[in-house]
């Protein structure tokens, strides 16, 4: 009987959550735009590129064709690559693990050009810059 009570409490929690938070009602991969389109119960449509999501960044278009919405509506499952996307996390701007997201930010920051970066590079150059790579013997 305890398992049934536990199940019933979990079901009620899910219903309360669905009453307060947006959830997916429809999802598809738009091959032309190379974007995943998710329709929420609120009428909002969320569109994003798979390369923005850690578990989808290396997926091929054919891998993204099949999208299953979890029964709660809070998750998207891509069966061909066994990848999952948690919708509340996506809406909160969490596209992957902390480590992966930090690497993405670092990559973006390292590629930007600014006056401060140019000044620092010139100052470093006056000090001798990077050591030369040694040629292979």
Short mmCIF file of C-alpha atoms in Angstrom, two decimals, residues 55-56 58-60 63-64 77-84:
data_model
loop_
_atom_site.label_atom_id
_atom_site.label_comp_id
_atom_site.label_asym_id
_atom_site.label_seq_id
_atom_site.Cartn_x
_atom_site.Cartn_y
_atom_site.Cartn_z
CA UNK A 55 23.84 16.42 -25.38
CA UNK A 56 22.77 17.45 -28.89
CA UNK A 58 27.18 16.54 -32.24
CA UNK A 59 23.85 15.10 -33.40
CA UNK A 60 23.15 14.69 -37.08
CA UNK A 63 19.16 11.91 -35.17
CA UNK A 64 16.94 14.87 -34.30
CA UNK A 77 13.85 12.65 -25.45
CA UNK A 78 15.78 11.96 -28.65
CA UNK A 79 15.67 8.14 -28.95
CA UNK A 80 18.13 7.79 -31.84
CA UNK A 81 20.96 9.20 -29.70
CA UNK A 82 19.45 8.45 -26.28
CA UNK A 83 19.67 12.12 -25.27
CA UNK A 84 17.36 14.07 -23.00
#
